[in-house]
JSON list of C-alpha atoms in Angstrom, two decimals:
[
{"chain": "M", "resi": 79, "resn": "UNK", "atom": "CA", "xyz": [124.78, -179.90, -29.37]},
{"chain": "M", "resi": 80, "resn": "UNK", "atom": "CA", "xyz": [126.83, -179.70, -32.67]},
{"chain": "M", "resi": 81, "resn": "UNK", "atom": "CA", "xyz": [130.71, -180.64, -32.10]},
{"chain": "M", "resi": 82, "resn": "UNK", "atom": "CA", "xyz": [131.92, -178.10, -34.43]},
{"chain": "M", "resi": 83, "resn": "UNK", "atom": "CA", "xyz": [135.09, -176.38, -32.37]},
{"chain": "M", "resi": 84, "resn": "UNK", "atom": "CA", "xyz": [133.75, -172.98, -33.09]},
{"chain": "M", "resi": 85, "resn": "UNK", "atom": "CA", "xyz": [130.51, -173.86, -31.84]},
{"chain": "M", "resi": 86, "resn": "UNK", "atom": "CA", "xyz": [132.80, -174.96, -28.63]},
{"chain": "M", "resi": 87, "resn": "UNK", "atom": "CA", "xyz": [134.67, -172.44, -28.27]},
{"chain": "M", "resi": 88, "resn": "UNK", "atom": "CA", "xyz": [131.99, -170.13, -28.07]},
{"chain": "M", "resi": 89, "resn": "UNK", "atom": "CA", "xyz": [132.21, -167.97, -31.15]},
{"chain": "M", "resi": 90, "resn": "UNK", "atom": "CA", "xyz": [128.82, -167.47, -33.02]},
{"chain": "M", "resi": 91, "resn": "UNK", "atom": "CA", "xyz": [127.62, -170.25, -35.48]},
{"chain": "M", "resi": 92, "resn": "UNK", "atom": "CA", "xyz": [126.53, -168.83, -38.63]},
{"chain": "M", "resi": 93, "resn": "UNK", "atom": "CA", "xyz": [123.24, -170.33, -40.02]},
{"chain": "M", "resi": 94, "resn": "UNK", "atom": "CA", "xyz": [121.78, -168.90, -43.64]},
{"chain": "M", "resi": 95, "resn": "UNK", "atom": "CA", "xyz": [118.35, -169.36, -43.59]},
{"chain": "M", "resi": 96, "resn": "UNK", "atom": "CA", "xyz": [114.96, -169.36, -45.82]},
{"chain": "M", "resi": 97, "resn": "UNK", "atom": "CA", "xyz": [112.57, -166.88, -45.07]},
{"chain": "M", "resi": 98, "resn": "UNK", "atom": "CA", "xyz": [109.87, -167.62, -42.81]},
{"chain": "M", "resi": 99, "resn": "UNK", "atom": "CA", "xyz": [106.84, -168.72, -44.06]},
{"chain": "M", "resi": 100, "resn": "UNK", "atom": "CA", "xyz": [104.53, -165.58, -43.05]},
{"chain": "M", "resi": 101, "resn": "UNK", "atom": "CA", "xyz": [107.19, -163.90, -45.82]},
{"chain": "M", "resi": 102, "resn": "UNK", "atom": "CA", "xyz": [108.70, -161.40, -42.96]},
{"chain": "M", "resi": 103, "resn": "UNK", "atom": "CA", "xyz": [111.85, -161.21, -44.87]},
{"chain": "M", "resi": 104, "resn": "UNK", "atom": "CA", "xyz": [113.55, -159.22, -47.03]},
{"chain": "M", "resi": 105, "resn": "UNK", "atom": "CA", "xyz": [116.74, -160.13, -48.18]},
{"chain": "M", "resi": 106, "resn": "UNK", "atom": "CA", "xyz": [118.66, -162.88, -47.21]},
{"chain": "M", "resi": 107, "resn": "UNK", "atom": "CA", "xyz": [118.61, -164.05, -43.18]},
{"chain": "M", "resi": 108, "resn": "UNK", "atom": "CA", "xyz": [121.71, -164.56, -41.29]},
{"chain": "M", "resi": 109, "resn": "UNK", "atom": "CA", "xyz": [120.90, -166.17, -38.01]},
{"chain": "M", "resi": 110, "resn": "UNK", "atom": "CA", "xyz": [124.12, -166.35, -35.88]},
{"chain": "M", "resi": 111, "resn": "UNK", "atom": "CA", "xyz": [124.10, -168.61, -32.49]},
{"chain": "M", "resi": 112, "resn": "UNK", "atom": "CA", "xyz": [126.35, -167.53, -29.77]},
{"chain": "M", "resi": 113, "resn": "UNK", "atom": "CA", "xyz": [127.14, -169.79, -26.06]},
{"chain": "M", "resi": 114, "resn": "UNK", "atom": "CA", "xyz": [127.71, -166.77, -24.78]},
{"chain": "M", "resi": 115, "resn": "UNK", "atom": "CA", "xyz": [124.01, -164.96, -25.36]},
{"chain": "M", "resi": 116, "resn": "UNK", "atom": "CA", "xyz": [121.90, -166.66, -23.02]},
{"chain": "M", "resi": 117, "resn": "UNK", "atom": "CA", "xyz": [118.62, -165.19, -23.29]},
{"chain": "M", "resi": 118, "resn": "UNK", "atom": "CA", "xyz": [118.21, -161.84, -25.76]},
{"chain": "M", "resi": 119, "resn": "UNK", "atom": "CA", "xyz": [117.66, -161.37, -29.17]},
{"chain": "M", "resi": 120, "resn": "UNK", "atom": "CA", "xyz": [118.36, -159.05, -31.44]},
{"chain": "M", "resi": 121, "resn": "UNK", "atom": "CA", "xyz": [118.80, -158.10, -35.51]},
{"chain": "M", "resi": 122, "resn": "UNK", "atom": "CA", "xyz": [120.22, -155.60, -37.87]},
{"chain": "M", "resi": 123, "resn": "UNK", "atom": "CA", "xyz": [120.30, -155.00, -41.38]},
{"chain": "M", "resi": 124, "resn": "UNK", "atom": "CA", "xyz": [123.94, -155.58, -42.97]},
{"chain": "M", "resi": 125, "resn": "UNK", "atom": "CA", "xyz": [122.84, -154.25, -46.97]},
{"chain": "M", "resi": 126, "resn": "UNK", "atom": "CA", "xyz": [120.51, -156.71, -48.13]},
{"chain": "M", "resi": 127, "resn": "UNK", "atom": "CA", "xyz": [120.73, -159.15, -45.63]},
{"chain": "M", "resi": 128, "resn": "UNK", "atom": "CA", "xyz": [119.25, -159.39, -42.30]},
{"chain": "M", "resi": 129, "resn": "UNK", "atom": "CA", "xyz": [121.53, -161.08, -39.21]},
{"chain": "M", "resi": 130, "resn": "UNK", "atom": "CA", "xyz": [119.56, -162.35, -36.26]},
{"chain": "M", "resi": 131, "resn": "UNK", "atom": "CA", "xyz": [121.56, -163.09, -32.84]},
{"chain": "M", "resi": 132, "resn": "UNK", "atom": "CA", "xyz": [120.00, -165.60, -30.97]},
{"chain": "M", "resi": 133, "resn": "UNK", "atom": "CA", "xyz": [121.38, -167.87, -27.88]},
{"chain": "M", "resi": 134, "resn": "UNK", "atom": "CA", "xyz": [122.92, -171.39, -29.43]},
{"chain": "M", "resi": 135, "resn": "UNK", "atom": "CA", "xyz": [120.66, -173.75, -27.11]},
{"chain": "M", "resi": 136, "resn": "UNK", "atom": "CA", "xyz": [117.47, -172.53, -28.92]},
{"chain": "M", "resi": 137, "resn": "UNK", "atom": "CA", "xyz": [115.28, -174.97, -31.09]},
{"chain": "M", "resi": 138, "resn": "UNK", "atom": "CA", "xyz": [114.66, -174.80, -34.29]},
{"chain": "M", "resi": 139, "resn": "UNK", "atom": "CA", "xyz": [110.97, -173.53, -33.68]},
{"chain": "M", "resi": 140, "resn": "UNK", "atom": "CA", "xyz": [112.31, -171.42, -31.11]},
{"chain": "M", "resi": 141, "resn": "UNK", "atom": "CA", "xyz": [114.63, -169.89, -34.04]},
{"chain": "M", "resi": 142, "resn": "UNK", "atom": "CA", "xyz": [112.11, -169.62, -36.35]},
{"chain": "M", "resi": 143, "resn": "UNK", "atom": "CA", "xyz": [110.04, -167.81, -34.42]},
{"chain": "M", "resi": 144, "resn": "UNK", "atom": "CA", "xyz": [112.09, -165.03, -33.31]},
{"chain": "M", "resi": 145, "resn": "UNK", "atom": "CA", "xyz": [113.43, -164.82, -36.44]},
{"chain": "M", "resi": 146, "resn": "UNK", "atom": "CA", "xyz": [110.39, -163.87, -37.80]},
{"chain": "M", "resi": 147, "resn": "UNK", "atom": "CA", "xyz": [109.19, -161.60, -34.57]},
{"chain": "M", "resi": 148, "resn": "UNK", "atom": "CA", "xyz": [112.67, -159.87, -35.16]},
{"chain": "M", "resi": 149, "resn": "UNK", "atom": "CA", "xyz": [111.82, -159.42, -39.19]},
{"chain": "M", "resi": 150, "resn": "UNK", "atom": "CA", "xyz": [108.26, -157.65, -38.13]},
{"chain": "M", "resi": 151, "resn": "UNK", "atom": "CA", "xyz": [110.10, -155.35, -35.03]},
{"chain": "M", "resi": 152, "resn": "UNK", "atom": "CA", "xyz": [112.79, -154.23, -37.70]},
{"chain": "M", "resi": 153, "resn": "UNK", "atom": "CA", "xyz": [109.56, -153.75, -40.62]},
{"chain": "M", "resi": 154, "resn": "UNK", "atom": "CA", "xyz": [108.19, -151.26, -38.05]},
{"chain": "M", "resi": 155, "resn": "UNK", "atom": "CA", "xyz": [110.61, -149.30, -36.97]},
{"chain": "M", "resi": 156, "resn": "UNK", "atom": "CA", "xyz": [112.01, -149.14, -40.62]},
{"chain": "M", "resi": 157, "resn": "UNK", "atom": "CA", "xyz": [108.37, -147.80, -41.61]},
{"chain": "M", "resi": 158, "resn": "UNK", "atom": "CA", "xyz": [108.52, -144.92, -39.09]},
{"chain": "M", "resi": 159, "resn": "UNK", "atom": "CA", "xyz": [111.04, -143.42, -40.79]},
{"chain": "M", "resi": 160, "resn": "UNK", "atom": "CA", "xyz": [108.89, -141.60, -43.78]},
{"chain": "M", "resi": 161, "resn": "UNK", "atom": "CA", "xyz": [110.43, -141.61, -47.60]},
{"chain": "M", "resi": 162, "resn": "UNK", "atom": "CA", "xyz": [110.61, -137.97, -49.48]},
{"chain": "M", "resi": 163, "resn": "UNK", "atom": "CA", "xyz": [109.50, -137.58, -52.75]},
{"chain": "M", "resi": 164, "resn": "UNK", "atom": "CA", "xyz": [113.18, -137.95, -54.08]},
{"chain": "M", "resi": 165, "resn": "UNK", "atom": "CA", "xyz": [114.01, -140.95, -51.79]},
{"chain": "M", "resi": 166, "resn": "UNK", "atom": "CA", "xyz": [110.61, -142.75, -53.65]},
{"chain": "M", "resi": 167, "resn": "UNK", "atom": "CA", "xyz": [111.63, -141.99, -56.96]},
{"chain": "M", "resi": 168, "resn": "UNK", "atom": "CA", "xyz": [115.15, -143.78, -56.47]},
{"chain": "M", "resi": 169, "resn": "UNK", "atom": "CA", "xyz": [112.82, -146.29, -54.78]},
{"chain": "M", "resi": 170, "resn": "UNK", "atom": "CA", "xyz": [110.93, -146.97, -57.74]},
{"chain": "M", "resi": 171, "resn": "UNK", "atom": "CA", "xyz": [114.02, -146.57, -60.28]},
{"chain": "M", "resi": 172, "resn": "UNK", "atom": "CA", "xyz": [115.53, -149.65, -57.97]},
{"chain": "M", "resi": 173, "resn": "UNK", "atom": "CA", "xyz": [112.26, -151.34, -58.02]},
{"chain": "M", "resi": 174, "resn": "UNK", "atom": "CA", "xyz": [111.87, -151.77, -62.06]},
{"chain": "M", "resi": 175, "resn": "UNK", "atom": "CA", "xyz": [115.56, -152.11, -61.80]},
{"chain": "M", "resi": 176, "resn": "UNK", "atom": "CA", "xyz": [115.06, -155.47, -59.88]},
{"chain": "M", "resi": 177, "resn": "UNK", "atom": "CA", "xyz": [111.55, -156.78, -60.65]},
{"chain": "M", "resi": 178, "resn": "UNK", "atom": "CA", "xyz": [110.81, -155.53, -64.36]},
{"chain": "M", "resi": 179, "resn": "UNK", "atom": "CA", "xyz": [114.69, -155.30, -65.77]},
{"chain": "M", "resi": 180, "resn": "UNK", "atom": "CA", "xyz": [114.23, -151.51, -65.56]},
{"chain": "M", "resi": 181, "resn": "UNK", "atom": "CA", "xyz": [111.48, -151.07, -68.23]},
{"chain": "M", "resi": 182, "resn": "UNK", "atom": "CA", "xyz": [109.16, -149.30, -65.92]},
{"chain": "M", "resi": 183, "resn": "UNK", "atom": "CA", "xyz": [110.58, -145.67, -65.86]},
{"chain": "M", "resi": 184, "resn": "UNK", "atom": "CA", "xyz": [108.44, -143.25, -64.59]},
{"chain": "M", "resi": 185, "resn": "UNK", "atom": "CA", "xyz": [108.89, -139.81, -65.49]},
{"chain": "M", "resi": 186, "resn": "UNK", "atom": "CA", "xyz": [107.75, -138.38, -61.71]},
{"chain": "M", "resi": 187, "resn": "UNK", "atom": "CA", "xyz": [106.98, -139.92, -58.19]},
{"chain": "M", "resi": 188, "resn": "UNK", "atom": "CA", "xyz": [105.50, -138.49, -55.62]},
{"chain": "M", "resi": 189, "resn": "UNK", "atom": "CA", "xyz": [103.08, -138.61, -52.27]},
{"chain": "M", "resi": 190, "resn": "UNK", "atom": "CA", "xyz": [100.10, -136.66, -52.47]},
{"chain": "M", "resi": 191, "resn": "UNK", "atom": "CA", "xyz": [97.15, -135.13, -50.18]},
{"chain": "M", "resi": 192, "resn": "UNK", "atom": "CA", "xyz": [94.19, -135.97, -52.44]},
{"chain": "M", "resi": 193, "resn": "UNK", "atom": "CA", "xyz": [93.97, -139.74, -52.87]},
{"chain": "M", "resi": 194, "resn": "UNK", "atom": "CA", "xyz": [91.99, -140.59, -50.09]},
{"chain": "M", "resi": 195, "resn": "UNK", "atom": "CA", "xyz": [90.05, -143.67, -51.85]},
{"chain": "M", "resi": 196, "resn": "UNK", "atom": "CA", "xyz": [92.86, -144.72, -53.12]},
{"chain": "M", "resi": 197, "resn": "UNK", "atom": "CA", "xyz": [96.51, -146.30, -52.34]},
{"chain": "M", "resi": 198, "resn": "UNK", "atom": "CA", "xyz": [98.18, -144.87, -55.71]},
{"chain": "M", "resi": 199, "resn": "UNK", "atom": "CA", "xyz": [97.50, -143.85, -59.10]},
{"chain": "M", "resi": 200, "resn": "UNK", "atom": "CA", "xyz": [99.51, -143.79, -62.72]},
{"chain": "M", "resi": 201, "resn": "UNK", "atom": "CA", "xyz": [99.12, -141.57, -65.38]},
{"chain": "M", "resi": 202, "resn": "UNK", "atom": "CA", "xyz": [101.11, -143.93, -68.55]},
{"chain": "M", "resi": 203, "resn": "UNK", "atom": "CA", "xyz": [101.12, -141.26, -71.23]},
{"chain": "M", "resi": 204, "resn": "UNK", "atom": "CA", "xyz": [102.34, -138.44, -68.57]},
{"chain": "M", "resi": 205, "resn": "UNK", "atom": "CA", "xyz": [104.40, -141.40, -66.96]},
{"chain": "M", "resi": 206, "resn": "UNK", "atom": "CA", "xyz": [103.27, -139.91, -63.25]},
{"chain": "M", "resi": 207, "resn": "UNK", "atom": "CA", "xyz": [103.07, -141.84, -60.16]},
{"chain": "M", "resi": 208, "resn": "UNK", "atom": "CA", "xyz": [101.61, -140.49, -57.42]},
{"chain": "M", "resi": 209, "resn": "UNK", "atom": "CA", "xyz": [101.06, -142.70, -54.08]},
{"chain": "M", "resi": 210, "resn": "UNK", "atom": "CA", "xyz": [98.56, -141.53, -51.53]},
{"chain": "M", "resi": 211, "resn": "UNK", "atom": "CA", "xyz": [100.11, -140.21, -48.27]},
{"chain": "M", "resi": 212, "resn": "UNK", "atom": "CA", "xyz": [97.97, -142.65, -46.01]},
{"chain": "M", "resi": 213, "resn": "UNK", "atom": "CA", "xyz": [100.42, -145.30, -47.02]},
{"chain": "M", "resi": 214, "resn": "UNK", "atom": "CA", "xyz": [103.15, -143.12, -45.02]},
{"chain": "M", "resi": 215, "resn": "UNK", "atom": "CA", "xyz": [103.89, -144.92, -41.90]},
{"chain": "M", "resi": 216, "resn": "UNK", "atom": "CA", "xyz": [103.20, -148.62, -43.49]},
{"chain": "M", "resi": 217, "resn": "UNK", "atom": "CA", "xyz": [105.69, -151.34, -43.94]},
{"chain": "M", "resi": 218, "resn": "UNK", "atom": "CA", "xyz": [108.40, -150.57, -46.52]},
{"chain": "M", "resi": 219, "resn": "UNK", "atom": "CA", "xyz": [107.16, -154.18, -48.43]},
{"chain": "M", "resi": 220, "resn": "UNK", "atom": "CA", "xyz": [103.91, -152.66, -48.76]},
{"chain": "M", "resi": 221, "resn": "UNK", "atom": "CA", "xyz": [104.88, -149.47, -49.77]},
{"chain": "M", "resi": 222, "resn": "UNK", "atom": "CA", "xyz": [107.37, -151.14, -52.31]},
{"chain": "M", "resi": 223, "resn": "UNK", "atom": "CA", "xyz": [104.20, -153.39, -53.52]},
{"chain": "M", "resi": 224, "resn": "UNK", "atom": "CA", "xyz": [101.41, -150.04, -54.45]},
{"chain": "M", "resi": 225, "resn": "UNK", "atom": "CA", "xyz": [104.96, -148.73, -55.76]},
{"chain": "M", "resi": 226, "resn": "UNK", "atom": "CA", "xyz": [105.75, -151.98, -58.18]},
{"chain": "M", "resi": 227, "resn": "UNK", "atom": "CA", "xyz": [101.46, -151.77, -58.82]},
{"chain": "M", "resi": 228, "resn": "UNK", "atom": "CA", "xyz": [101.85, -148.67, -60.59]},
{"chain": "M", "resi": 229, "resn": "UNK", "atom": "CA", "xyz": [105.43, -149.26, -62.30]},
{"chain": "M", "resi": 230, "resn": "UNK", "atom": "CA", "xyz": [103.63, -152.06, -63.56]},
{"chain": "M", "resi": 231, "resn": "UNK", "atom": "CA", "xyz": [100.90, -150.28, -65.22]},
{"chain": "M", "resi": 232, "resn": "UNK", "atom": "CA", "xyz": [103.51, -148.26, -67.07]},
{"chain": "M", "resi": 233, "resn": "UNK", "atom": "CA", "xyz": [104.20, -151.68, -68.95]},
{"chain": "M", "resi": 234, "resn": "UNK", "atom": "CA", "xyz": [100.70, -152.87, -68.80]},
{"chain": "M", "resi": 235, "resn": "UNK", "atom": "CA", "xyz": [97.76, -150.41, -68.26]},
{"chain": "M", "resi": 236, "resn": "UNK", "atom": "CA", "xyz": [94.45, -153.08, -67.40]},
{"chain": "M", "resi": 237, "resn": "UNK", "atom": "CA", "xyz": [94.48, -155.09, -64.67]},
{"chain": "M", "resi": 238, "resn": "UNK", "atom": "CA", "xyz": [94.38, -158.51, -66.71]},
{"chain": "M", "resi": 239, "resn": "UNK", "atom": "CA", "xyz": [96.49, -161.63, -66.69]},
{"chain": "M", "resi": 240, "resn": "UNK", "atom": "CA", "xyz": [99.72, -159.92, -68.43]},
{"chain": "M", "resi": 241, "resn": "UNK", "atom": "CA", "xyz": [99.43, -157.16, -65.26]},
{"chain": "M", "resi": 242, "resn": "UNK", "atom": "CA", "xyz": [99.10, -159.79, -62.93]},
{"chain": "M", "resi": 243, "resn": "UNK", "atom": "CA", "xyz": [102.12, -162.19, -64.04]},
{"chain": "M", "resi": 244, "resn": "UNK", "atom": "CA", "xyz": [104.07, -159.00, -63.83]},
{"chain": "M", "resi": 245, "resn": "UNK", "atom": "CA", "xyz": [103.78, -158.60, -60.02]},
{"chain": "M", "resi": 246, "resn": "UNK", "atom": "CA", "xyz": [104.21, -162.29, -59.46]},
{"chain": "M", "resi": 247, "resn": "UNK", "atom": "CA", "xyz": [107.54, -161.37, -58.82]},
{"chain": "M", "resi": 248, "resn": "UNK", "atom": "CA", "xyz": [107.44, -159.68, -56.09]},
{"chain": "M", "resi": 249, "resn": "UNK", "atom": "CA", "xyz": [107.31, -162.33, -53.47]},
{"chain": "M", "resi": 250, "resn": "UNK", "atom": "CA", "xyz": [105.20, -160.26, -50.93]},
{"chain": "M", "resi": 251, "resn": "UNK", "atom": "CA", "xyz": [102.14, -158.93, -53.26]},
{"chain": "M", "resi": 252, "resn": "UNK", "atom": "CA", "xyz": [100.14, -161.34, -50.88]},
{"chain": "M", "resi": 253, "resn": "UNK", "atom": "CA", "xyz": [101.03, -159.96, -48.19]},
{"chain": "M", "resi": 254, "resn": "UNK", "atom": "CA", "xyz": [100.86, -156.76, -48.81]},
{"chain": "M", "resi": 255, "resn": "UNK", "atom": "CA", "xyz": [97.56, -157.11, -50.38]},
{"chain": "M", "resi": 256, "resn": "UNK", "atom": "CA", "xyz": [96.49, -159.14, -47.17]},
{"chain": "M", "resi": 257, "resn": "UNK", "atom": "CA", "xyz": [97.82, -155.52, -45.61]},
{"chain": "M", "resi": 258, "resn": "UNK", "atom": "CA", "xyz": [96.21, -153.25, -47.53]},
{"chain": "M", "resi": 259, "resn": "UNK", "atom": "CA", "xyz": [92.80, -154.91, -47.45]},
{"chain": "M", "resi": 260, "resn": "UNK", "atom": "CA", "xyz": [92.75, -155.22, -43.53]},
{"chain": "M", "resi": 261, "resn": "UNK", "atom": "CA", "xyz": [93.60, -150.98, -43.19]},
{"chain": "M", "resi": 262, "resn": "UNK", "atom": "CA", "xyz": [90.34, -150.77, -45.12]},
{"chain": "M", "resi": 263, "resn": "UNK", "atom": "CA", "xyz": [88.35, -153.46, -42.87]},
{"chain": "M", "resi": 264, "resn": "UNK", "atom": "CA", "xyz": [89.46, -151.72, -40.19]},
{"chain": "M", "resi": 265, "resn": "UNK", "atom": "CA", "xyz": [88.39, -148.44, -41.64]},
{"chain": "M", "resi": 266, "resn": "UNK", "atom": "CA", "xyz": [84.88, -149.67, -41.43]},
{"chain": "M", "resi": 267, "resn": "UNK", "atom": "CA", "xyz": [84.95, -150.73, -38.19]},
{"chain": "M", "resi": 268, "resn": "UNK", "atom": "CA", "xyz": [82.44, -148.67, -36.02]},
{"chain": "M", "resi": 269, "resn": "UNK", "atom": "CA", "xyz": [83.48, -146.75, -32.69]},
{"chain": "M", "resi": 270, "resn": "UNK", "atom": "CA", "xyz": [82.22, -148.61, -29.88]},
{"chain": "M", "resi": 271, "resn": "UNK", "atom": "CA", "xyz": [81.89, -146.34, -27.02]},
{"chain": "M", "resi": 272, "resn": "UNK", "atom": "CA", "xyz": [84.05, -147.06, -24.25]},
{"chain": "M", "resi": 273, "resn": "UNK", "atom": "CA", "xyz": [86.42, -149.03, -26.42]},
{"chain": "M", "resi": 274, "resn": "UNK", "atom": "CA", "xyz": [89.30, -147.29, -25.15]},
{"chain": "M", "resi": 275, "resn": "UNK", "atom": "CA", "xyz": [88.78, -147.12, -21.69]},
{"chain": "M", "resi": 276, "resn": "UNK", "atom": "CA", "xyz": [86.29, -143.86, -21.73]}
]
């Protein structure tokens, strides 16, 4: 038990803290520590940070794990709510705006019906994004990842080394990769009668 007086006198500690390592966050993390919370949880997004309440006798394993089980619960419920075709372009604009010092500007972004074997596609001489609408419903990282994929090829349009270094800075491409790549593994997955209690 720390002897700071505001720890004392019950008011919340304030803690910054590094993300995870399973890269739940976004933004800073805020985790606050109250005497008076005894046993719930909870976390909200104040602009780019993210502020975790949790009780002040937890451990430090204790706090890192809801801390990252409160990062995923936020993910999903921010990915229910689905982006319009206006709301992705300023996504994108902010995007190359924070990864690729705004160099990326594509000229339209949208969702579309017809990519089905794909998550998104770029047109660099037309400057058109479009992202397929299975990706509606997913995690806002890994929609901002196939979003940053494409920006990317407006700067460089392979997939070599120079394409690569680009989205090295966005610290969840592995992730969202890891993501992406399980949706399709699950894809293949057969139907096993009775699976679901039939």
């Amino acid at each position: 038990m720390s002897a700071d007086p505001l720890h004392r006198a019950g008011a919340p500690q304030r803690t910054p803290t590094n993300p995870p390592p399973n890269g739940s966050a976004t933004g800073a993390i805020e985790v606050r520590r109250s005497t008076r919370r005894r046993r719930t949880v909870s976390a909200y997004r104040e602009g780019d940070r993210t502020v975790v309440l949790i009780p002040a006798r937890m451990s430090e394993a204790e706090e890192q794990r809801w801390v990252s089980v409160m990062l995923d619960k936020l993910a999903a419920q921010e990915s229910k709510r689905v982006l319009g075709d206006a709301e992705l372009a300023e996504r994108a604009e902010r995007l190359s705006n924070q990864y690729f010092d705004g160099r990326a500007r594509p000229v339209s972004v949208r969702w579309v019906t017809n990519q089905n074997t794909r998550w998104g596609s770029c047109t660099p001489s037309e400057g058109s994004i479009r992202l397929s609408h299975r990706l509606q419903g997913m995690p806002e990282y890994v929609v901002d990842y196939v979003l940053l994929h494409e920006l990317a090829h407006l700067l460089v349009p392979g997939h070599g080394p120079r394409f690569w270094r680009l989205l090295e800075a966005y610290p969840r491409t592995e992730r969202a990769r890891g993501y992406l790549e399980g949706v399709v593994a699950a894809d293949r997955l057969p139907h096993v009668p009775g699976a679901r209690g039939e």
